[in-house]
Amino acid sequence: MTAQAGRLVAVVEDEPTIREAVCAALRNDGHRTESFDDGVTAWEALSKSLPDLAILDIGIPRMDGLDLCRRLRARSEHLPIVFVTSREDEFDRVLGLQIGADDYLCKPFSMRELMARVKVLLRRAALVEGAGRAHEDRPTVVGELTLDPLQVSATWKGKPLGLTVTEFLLLQALARRPGVVKTRDQLMDDAYPDRVSVSDRTIDSHVKRIRRKFEAIDREFAAIEGVYGAGYRFVRLER
């Protein structure tokens, strides 16, 4: 059994088919699960005993996923939280409120992709619980950019970028080798550890969102360059 196996994952989802499918996939990966179909019932249970990770639907009854996330984050700064949502722009608003989710997936989503995200988040949580950092888990600094793999956090000019886990892994893959062009296929491997099936357009969409988050801090940001027919690279810019 691995260090992550046997972790307790809470699934809060009011659609029975999705809830049962997510729980089955988690159990197949060796995790324990507890499930809830509304926010109040979930909070009554989780406030007494936190899980190792929570998967929350935004549109759950009685207490929505946003409010539940706020309450869980107030209980723990390090609890990994993943949102599932029917609309991507709905989660964009969530990010704007900075309520503390670590990642999100839009419905319909691949169970393999969800399991890959769970694996990354539980690995991070295990490192936070550990006594020290491995070399590869130390912060990476490239000019004005700082990446902390242990916290899965990124700052630009000292301001947080608010990246999801997948966005963080993509940016880290580019920033650790400044000037080197990474193909979309290579970026897929970096962003999806279990190599779920994703398209070139998925990578392009992630890069577009990452750029928007940089530009919200720095209008002149241009350090992520697209190389026609090849992929992307992160460049050091002289100001």
PDB file of C-alpha atoms in Angstrom, residues 5-227:
ATOM      1  CA  ALA A   5      -3.681   4.636  -0.371  1.00  0.00           C
ATOM      2  CA  GLY A   6      -6.385   4.359   2.231  1.00  0.00           C
ATOM      3  CA  ARG A   7      -6.872   8.124   2.519  1.00  0.00           C
ATOM      4  CA  LEU A   8     -10.433   9.236   3.326  1.00  0.00           C
ATOM      5  CA  VAL A   9     -12.113  11.250   0.565  1.00  0.00           C
ATOM      6  CA  ALA A  10     -15.437  13.030   1.100  1.00  0.00           C
ATOM      7  CA  VAL A  11     -17.673  13.316  -1.981  1.00  0.00           C
ATOM      8  CA  VAL A  12     -20.476  15.892  -1.799  1.00  0.00           C
ATOM      9  CA  GLU A  13     -22.669  15.544  -4.895  1.00  0.00           C
ATOM     10  CA  ASP A  14     -26.448  15.522  -5.243  1.00  0.00           C
ATOM     11  CA  GLU A  15     -26.560  13.541  -8.498  1.00  0.00           C
ATOM     12  CA  PRO A  16     -26.602   9.873  -7.390  1.00  0.00           C
ATOM     13  CA  THR A  17     -25.062   8.495 -10.585  1.00  0.00           C
ATOM     14  CA  ILE A  18     -22.074  10.856 -10.440  1.00  0.00           C
ATOM     15  CA  ARG A  19     -21.660  10.440  -6.678  1.00  0.00           C
ATOM     16  CA  GLU A  20     -21.631   6.665  -6.881  1.00  0.00           C
ATOM     17  CA  ALA A  21     -19.280   6.634  -9.892  1.00  0.00           C
ATOM     18  CA  VAL A  22     -16.775   8.945  -8.168  1.00  0.00           C
ATOM     19  CA  CYS A  23     -16.856   6.868  -4.980  1.00  0.00           C
ATOM     20  CA  ALA A  24     -16.362   3.651  -6.956  1.00  0.00           C
ATOM     21  CA  ALA A  25     -13.363   5.115  -8.807  1.00  0.00           C
ATOM     22  CA  LEU A  26     -11.817   6.290  -5.532  1.00  0.00           C
ATOM     23  CA  ARG A  27     -12.272   2.891  -3.916  1.00  0.00           C
ATOM     24  CA  ASN A  28     -10.719   1.225  -6.946  1.00  0.00           C
ATOM     25  CA  ASP A  29      -7.683   3.454  -6.345  1.00  0.00           C
ATOM     26  CA  GLY A  30      -7.473   2.218  -2.763  1.00  0.00           C
ATOM     27  CA  HIS A  31      -9.117   5.139  -0.980  1.00  0.00           C
ATOM     28  CA  ARG A  32     -11.887   5.140   1.586  1.00  0.00           C
ATOM     29  CA  THR A  33     -14.933   7.275   0.860  1.00  0.00           C
ATOM     30  CA  GLU A  34     -17.827   8.979   2.589  1.00  0.00           C
ATOM     31  CA  SER A  35     -20.562  10.604   0.520  1.00  0.00           C
ATOM     32  CA  PHE A  36     -23.252  13.234   1.043  1.00  0.00           C
ATOM     33  CA  ASP A  37     -26.024  14.607  -1.148  1.00  0.00           C
ATOM     34  CA  ASP A  38     -26.413  18.048   0.446  1.00  0.00           C
ATOM     35  CA  GLY A  39     -24.209  20.653   2.049  1.00  0.00           C
ATOM     36  CA  VAL A  40     -25.762  20.788   5.509  1.00  0.00           C
ATOM     37  CA  THR A  41     -25.465  17.046   6.099  1.00  0.00           C
ATOM     38  CA  ALA A  42     -21.883  17.147   4.803  1.00  0.00           C
ATOM     39  CA  TRP A  43     -20.927  20.043   7.079  1.00  0.00           C
ATOM     40  CA  GLU A  44     -22.479  18.434  10.156  1.00  0.00           C
ATOM     41  CA  ALA A  45     -20.272  15.378   9.595  1.00  0.00           C
ATOM     42  CA  LEU A  46     -17.099  16.986   8.249  1.00  0.00           C
ATOM     43  CA  SER A  47     -16.959  19.735  10.875  1.00  0.00           C
ATOM     44  CA  LYS A  48     -16.508  17.015  13.491  1.00  0.00           C
ATOM     45  CA  SER A  49     -13.925  14.986  11.575  1.00  0.00           C
ATOM     46  CA  LEU A  50     -12.154  16.295   8.487  1.00  0.00           C
ATOM     47  CA  PRO A  51     -11.392  13.949   5.563  1.00  0.00           C
ATOM     48  CA  ASP A  52      -8.030  13.828   3.793  1.00  0.00           C
ATOM     49  CA  LEU A  53      -9.566  15.396   0.663  1.00  0.00           C
ATOM     50  CA  ALA A  54     -12.974  16.772  -0.330  1.00  0.00           C
ATOM     51  CA  ILE A  55     -14.678  16.725  -3.726  1.00  0.00           C
ATOM     52  CA  LEU A  56     -17.528  19.252  -3.808  1.00  0.00           C
ATOM     53  CA  ASP A  57     -20.222  19.942  -6.370  1.00  0.00           C
ATOM     54  CA  ILE A  58     -20.970  23.666  -6.442  1.00  0.00           C
ATOM     55  CA  GLY A  59     -24.728  23.307  -6.974  1.00  0.00           C
ATOM     56  CA  ILE A  60     -25.637  21.094  -4.010  1.00  0.00           C
ATOM     57  CA  PRO A  61     -28.850  21.789  -2.030  1.00  0.00           C
ATOM     58  CA  ARG A  62     -29.318  23.263   1.470  1.00  0.00           C
ATOM     59  CA  MET A  63     -25.762  24.678   1.604  1.00  0.00           C
ATOM     60  CA  ASP A  64     -24.002  25.218  -1.711  1.00  0.00           C
ATOM     61  CA  GLY A  65     -20.472  24.067  -2.428  1.00  0.00           C
ATOM     62  CA  LEU A  66     -19.073  27.598  -2.155  1.00  0.00           C
ATOM     63  CA  ASP A  67     -20.280  28.050   1.409  1.00  0.00           C
ATOM     64  CA  LEU A  68     -19.192  24.537   2.353  1.00  0.00           C
ATOM     65  CA  CYS A  69     -15.730  25.218   0.916  1.00  0.00           C
ATOM     66  CA  ARG A  70     -15.408  28.421   2.949  1.00  0.00           C
ATOM     67  CA  ARG A  71     -16.292  26.569   6.137  1.00  0.00           C
ATOM     68  CA  LEU A  72     -13.924  23.704   5.436  1.00  0.00           C
ATOM     69  CA  ARG A  73     -11.106  26.100   4.580  1.00  0.00           C
ATOM     70  CA  ALA A  74     -11.693  27.931   7.858  1.00  0.00           C
ATOM     71  CA  ARG A  75     -11.232  24.586   9.640  1.00  0.00           C
ATOM     72  CA  SER A  76      -8.044  23.706   7.751  1.00  0.00           C
ATOM     73  CA  GLU A  77      -5.663  25.667   5.539  1.00  0.00           C
ATOM     74  CA  HIS A  78      -4.234  22.497   4.012  1.00  0.00           C
ATOM     75  CA  LEU A  79      -7.282  20.298   3.329  1.00  0.00           C
ATOM     76  CA  PRO A  80      -7.232  19.553  -0.445  1.00  0.00           C
ATOM     77  CA  ILE A  81     -10.539  20.644  -2.019  1.00  0.00           C
ATOM     78  CA  VAL A  82     -11.656  19.922  -5.593  1.00  0.00           C
ATOM     79  CA  PHE A  83     -14.765  21.502  -7.117  1.00  0.00           C
ATOM     80  CA  VAL A  84     -16.882  19.958  -9.846  1.00  0.00           C
ATOM     81  CA  THR A  85     -19.044  22.397 -11.742  1.00  0.00           C
ATOM     82  CA  SER A  86     -21.421  22.449 -14.693  1.00  0.00           C
ATOM     83  CA  ARG A  87     -20.041  25.740 -15.997  1.00  0.00           C
ATOM     84  CA  GLU A  88     -16.442  26.836 -16.268  1.00  0.00           C
ATOM     85  CA  ASP A  89     -17.252  30.533 -15.889  1.00  0.00           C
ATOM     86  CA  GLU A  90     -18.966  29.646 -12.609  1.00  0.00           C
ATOM     87  CA  PHE A  91     -15.601  28.545 -11.253  1.00  0.00           C
ATOM     88  CA  ASP A  92     -13.884  31.642 -12.647  1.00  0.00           C
ATOM     89  CA  ARG A  93     -16.051  33.626 -10.219  1.00  0.00           C
ATOM     90  CA  VAL A  94     -15.051  31.253  -7.438  1.00  0.00           C
ATOM     91  CA  LEU A  95     -11.389  31.957  -8.146  1.00  0.00           C
ATOM     92  CA  GLY A  96     -12.118  35.660  -8.044  1.00  0.00           C
ATOM     93  CA  LEU A  97     -13.530  35.272  -4.533  1.00  0.00           C
ATOM     94  CA  GLN A  98     -10.423  33.316  -3.505  1.00  0.00           C
ATOM     95  CA  ILE A  99     -12.385  30.989  -1.292  1.00  0.00           C
ATOM     96  CA  GLY A 100      -9.680  28.355  -1.238  1.00  0.00           C
ATOM     97  CA  ALA A 101     -10.397  25.474  -3.619  1.00  0.00           C
ATOM     98  CA  ASP A 102      -7.289  23.741  -4.968  1.00  0.00           C
ATOM     99  CA  ASP A 103      -8.614  22.537  -8.320  1.00  0.00           C
ATOM    100  CA  TYR A 104     -11.774  22.050 -10.354  1.00  0.00           C
ATOM    101  CA  LEU A 105     -13.278  19.937 -13.110  1.00  0.00           C
ATOM    102  CA  CYS A 106     -16.181  20.744 -15.409  1.00  0.00           C
ATOM    103  CA  LYS A 107     -18.969  18.233 -15.987  1.00  0.00           C
ATOM    104  CA  PRO A 108     -18.873  15.882 -17.768  1.00  0.00           C
ATOM    105  CA  PHE A 109     -15.377  14.873 -16.638  1.00  0.00           C
ATOM    106  CA  SER A 110     -13.154  11.818 -17.017  1.00  0.00           C
ATOM    107  CA  MET A 111     -12.796   9.671 -13.895  1.00  0.00           C
ATOM    108  CA  ARG A 112      -9.165   9.060 -14.866  1.00  0.00           C
ATOM    109  CA  GLU A 113      -8.566  12.814 -14.896  1.00  0.00           C
ATOM    110  CA  LEU A 114     -10.252  13.238 -11.510  1.00  0.00           C
ATOM    111  CA  MET A 115      -8.140  10.421 -10.051  1.00  0.00           C
ATOM    112  CA  ALA A 116      -4.988  12.082 -11.417  1.00  0.00           C
ATOM    113  CA  ARG A 117      -5.909  15.359  -9.692  1.00  0.00           C
ATOM    114  CA  VAL A 118      -6.669  13.499  -6.449  1.00  0.00           C
ATOM    115  CA  LYS A 119      -3.278  11.786  -6.637  1.00  0.00           C
ATOM    116  CA  VAL A 120      -1.420  15.094  -7.012  1.00  0.00           C
ATOM    117  CA  LEU A 121      -3.328  16.789  -4.198  1.00  0.00           C
ATOM    118  CA  LEU A 122      -2.877  13.910  -1.767  1.00  0.00           C
ATOM    119  CA  ARG A 123       0.835  13.820  -2.576  1.00  0.00           C
ATOM    120  CA  ARG A 124       1.061  17.510  -1.724  1.00  0.00           C
ATOM    121  CA  ALA A 125      -0.840  16.958   1.516  1.00  0.00           C
ATOM    122  CA  ALA A 126       1.526  14.131   2.456  1.00  0.00           C
ATOM    123  CA  LEU A 127       4.510  16.415   1.884  1.00  0.00           C
ATOM    124  CA  VAL A 128       2.980  19.129   4.037  1.00  0.00           C
ATOM    125  CA  GLU A 129       2.583  16.567   6.817  1.00  0.00           C
ATOM    126  CA  GLY A 130       6.199  15.416   6.383  1.00  0.00           C
ATOM    127  CA  ALA A 131       9.225  16.749   8.181  1.00  0.00           C
ATOM    128  CA  GLY A 132      11.128  18.222   5.259  1.00  0.00           C
ATOM    129  CA  ARG A 133      11.413  18.875   1.558  1.00  0.00           C
ATOM    130  CA  ALA A 134      13.026  16.786  -1.126  1.00  0.00           C
ATOM    131  CA  HIS A 135      15.209  18.739  -3.539  1.00  0.00           C
ATOM    132  CA  GLU A 136      12.546  18.659  -6.247  1.00  0.00           C
ATOM    133  CA  ASP A 137      10.022  20.120  -3.801  1.00  0.00           C
ATOM    134  CA  ARG A 138      12.000  23.290  -3.100  1.00  0.00           C
ATOM    135  CA  PRO A 139      10.742  26.592  -4.531  1.00  0.00           C
ATOM    136  CA  THR A 140      11.760  27.534  -8.063  1.00  0.00           C
ATOM    137  CA  VAL A 141      12.534  31.200  -8.700  1.00  0.00           C
ATOM    138  CA  VAL A 142      12.733  32.546 -12.260  1.00  0.00           C
ATOM    139  CA  GLY A 143      12.977  36.320 -12.322  1.00  0.00           C
ATOM    140  CA  GLU A 144       9.756  37.698 -10.814  1.00  0.00           C
ATOM    141  CA  LEU A 145       8.149  34.231 -10.686  1.00  0.00           C
ATOM    142  CA  THR A 146       8.257  31.995  -7.606  1.00  0.00           C
ATOM    143  CA  LEU A 147       6.840  28.463  -7.654  1.00  0.00           C
ATOM    144  CA  ASP A 148       6.423  26.421  -4.471  1.00  0.00           C
ATOM    145  CA  PRO A 149       5.703  22.739  -5.333  1.00  0.00           C
ATOM    146  CA  LEU A 150       4.996  21.824  -1.735  1.00  0.00           C
ATOM    147  CA  GLN A 151       2.191  24.358  -1.410  1.00  0.00           C
ATOM    148  CA  VAL A 152       1.290  24.205  -5.129  1.00  0.00           C
ATOM    149  CA  SER A 153       1.397  28.008  -5.144  1.00  0.00           C
ATOM    150  CA  ALA A 154       2.795  30.554  -7.564  1.00  0.00           C
ATOM    151  CA  THR A 155       3.485  34.279  -7.211  1.00  0.00           C
ATOM    152  CA  TRP A 156       4.393  36.920  -9.771  1.00  0.00           C
ATOM    153  CA  LYS A 157       6.025  40.084  -8.443  1.00  0.00           C
ATOM    154  CA  GLY A 158       5.086  38.893  -4.969  1.00  0.00           C
ATOM    155  CA  LYS A 159       1.363  38.546  -5.753  1.00  0.00           C
ATOM    156  CA  PRO A 160      -0.450  35.167  -5.784  1.00  0.00           C
ATOM    157  CA  LEU A 161      -1.584  33.896  -9.178  1.00  0.00           C
ATOM    158  CA  GLY A 162      -4.351  31.638  -7.863  1.00  0.00           C
ATOM    159  CA  LEU A 163      -3.552  28.692 -10.133  1.00  0.00           C
ATOM    160  CA  THR A 164      -5.316  25.360 -10.129  1.00  0.00           C
ATOM    161  CA  VAL A 165      -3.157  22.257  -9.685  1.00  0.00           C
ATOM    162  CA  THR A 166      -3.117  21.550 -13.430  1.00  0.00           C
ATOM    163  CA  GLU A 167      -2.215  25.159 -14.245  1.00  0.00           C
ATOM    164  CA  PHE A 168       0.552  25.049 -11.652  1.00  0.00           C
ATOM    165  CA  LEU A 169       2.034  21.860 -13.110  1.00  0.00           C
ATOM    166  CA  LEU A 170       1.994  23.338 -16.629  1.00  0.00           C
ATOM    167  CA  LEU A 171       3.662  26.558 -15.528  1.00  0.00           C
ATOM    168  CA  GLN A 172       6.219  24.660 -13.467  1.00  0.00           C
ATOM    169  CA  ALA A 173       7.111  22.503 -16.488  1.00  0.00           C
ATOM    170  CA  LEU A 174       7.787  25.645 -18.524  1.00  0.00           C
ATOM    171  CA  ALA A 175       9.527  27.713 -15.842  1.00  0.00           C
ATOM    172  CA  ARG A 176      11.960  25.035 -14.683  1.00  0.00           C
ATOM    173  CA  ARG A 177      13.622  25.175 -18.109  1.00  0.00           C
ATOM    174  CA  PRO A 178      13.468  28.824 -19.233  1.00  0.00           C
ATOM    175  CA  GLY A 179      13.832  29.291 -22.966  1.00  0.00           C
ATOM    176  CA  VAL A 180      13.275  25.591 -23.750  1.00  0.00           C
ATOM    177  CA  VAL A 181      10.284  24.843 -25.963  1.00  0.00           C
ATOM    178  CA  LYS A 182       7.967  22.224 -24.457  1.00  0.00           C
ATOM    179  CA  THR A 183       5.681  20.458 -26.897  1.00  0.00           C
ATOM    180  CA  ARG A 184       2.002  20.084 -26.118  1.00  0.00           C
ATOM    181  CA  ASP A 185       2.556  16.362 -25.739  1.00  0.00           C
ATOM    182  CA  GLN A 186       5.277  16.956 -23.142  1.00  0.00           C
ATOM    183  CA  LEU A 187       3.036  19.404 -21.308  1.00  0.00           C
ATOM    184  CA  MET A 188       0.253  16.820 -21.244  1.00  0.00           C
ATOM    185  CA  ASP A 189       2.625  14.424 -19.476  1.00  0.00           C
ATOM    186  CA  ASP A 190       3.632  17.137 -16.986  1.00  0.00           C
ATOM    187  CA  ALA A 191       0.092  18.321 -16.222  1.00  0.00           C
ATOM    188  CA  TYR A 192      -1.609  14.925 -16.110  1.00  0.00           C
ATOM    189  CA  PRO A 193       0.612  12.529 -14.103  1.00  0.00           C
ATOM    190  CA  ASP A 194      -1.454   9.464 -14.999  1.00  0.00           C
ATOM    191  CA  ARG A 195      -1.589  10.506 -18.651  1.00  0.00           C
ATOM    192  CA  VAL A 196      -5.321  10.887 -19.094  1.00  0.00           C
ATOM    193  CA  SER A 197      -6.515  11.506 -22.634  1.00  0.00           C
ATOM    194  CA  VAL A 198      -6.530  15.236 -23.347  1.00  0.00           C
ATOM    195  CA  SER A 199      -6.349  17.212 -26.570  1.00  0.00           C
ATOM    196  CA  ASP A 200      -4.006  19.931 -27.799  1.00  0.00           C
ATOM    197  CA  ARG A 201      -6.889  22.364 -27.352  1.00  0.00           C
ATOM    198  CA  THR A 202      -7.044  21.478 -23.649  1.00  0.00           C
ATOM    199  CA  ILE A 203      -3.390  22.503 -23.211  1.00  0.00           C
ATOM    200  CA  ASP A 204      -3.985  25.700 -25.198  1.00  0.00           C
ATOM    201  CA  SER A 205      -6.978  26.538 -22.984  1.00  0.00           C
ATOM    202  CA  HIS A 206      -4.940  26.036 -19.831  1.00  0.00           C
ATOM    203  CA  VAL A 207      -2.144  28.269 -21.153  1.00  0.00           C
ATOM    204  CA  LYS A 208      -4.693  30.945 -22.066  1.00  0.00           C
ATOM    205  CA  ARG A 209      -6.085  30.934 -18.516  1.00  0.00           C
ATOM    206  CA  ILE A 210      -2.587  31.045 -17.010  1.00  0.00           C
ATOM    207  CA  ARG A 211      -1.739  34.080 -19.133  1.00  0.00           C
ATOM    208  CA  ARG A 212      -4.939  35.826 -18.035  1.00  0.00           C
ATOM    209  CA  LYS A 213      -3.981  35.350 -14.399  1.00  0.00           C
ATOM    210  CA  PHE A 214      -0.524  36.845 -15.010  1.00  0.00           C
ATOM    211  CA  GLU A 215      -2.073  39.759 -16.921  1.00  0.00           C
ATOM    212  CA  ALA A 216      -4.450  40.475 -14.033  1.00  0.00           C
ATOM    213  CA  ILE A 217      -1.311  41.310 -12.029  1.00  0.00           C
ATOM    214  CA  ASP A 218       0.894  42.642 -14.824  1.00  0.00           C
ATOM    215  CA  ARG A 219      -0.712  43.980 -18.015  1.00  0.00           C
ATOM    216  CA  GLU A 220       2.620  43.793 -19.848  1.00  0.00           C
ATOM    217  CA  PHE A 221       3.230  40.122 -19.046  1.00  0.00           C
ATOM    218  CA  ALA A 222       4.641  38.287 -22.063  1.00  0.00           C
ATOM    219  CA  ALA A 223       6.917  35.621 -20.590  1.00  0.00           C
ATOM    220  CA  ILE A 224       4.952  32.642 -21.942  1.00  0.00           C
ATOM    221  CA  GLU A 225       5.573  32.449 -25.675  1.00  0.00           C
ATOM    222  CA  GLY A 226       3.826  30.229 -28.171  1.00  0.00           C
ATOM    223  CA  VAL A 227       6.123  28.726 -30.795  1.00  0.00           C
TER     224      VAL A 227
END
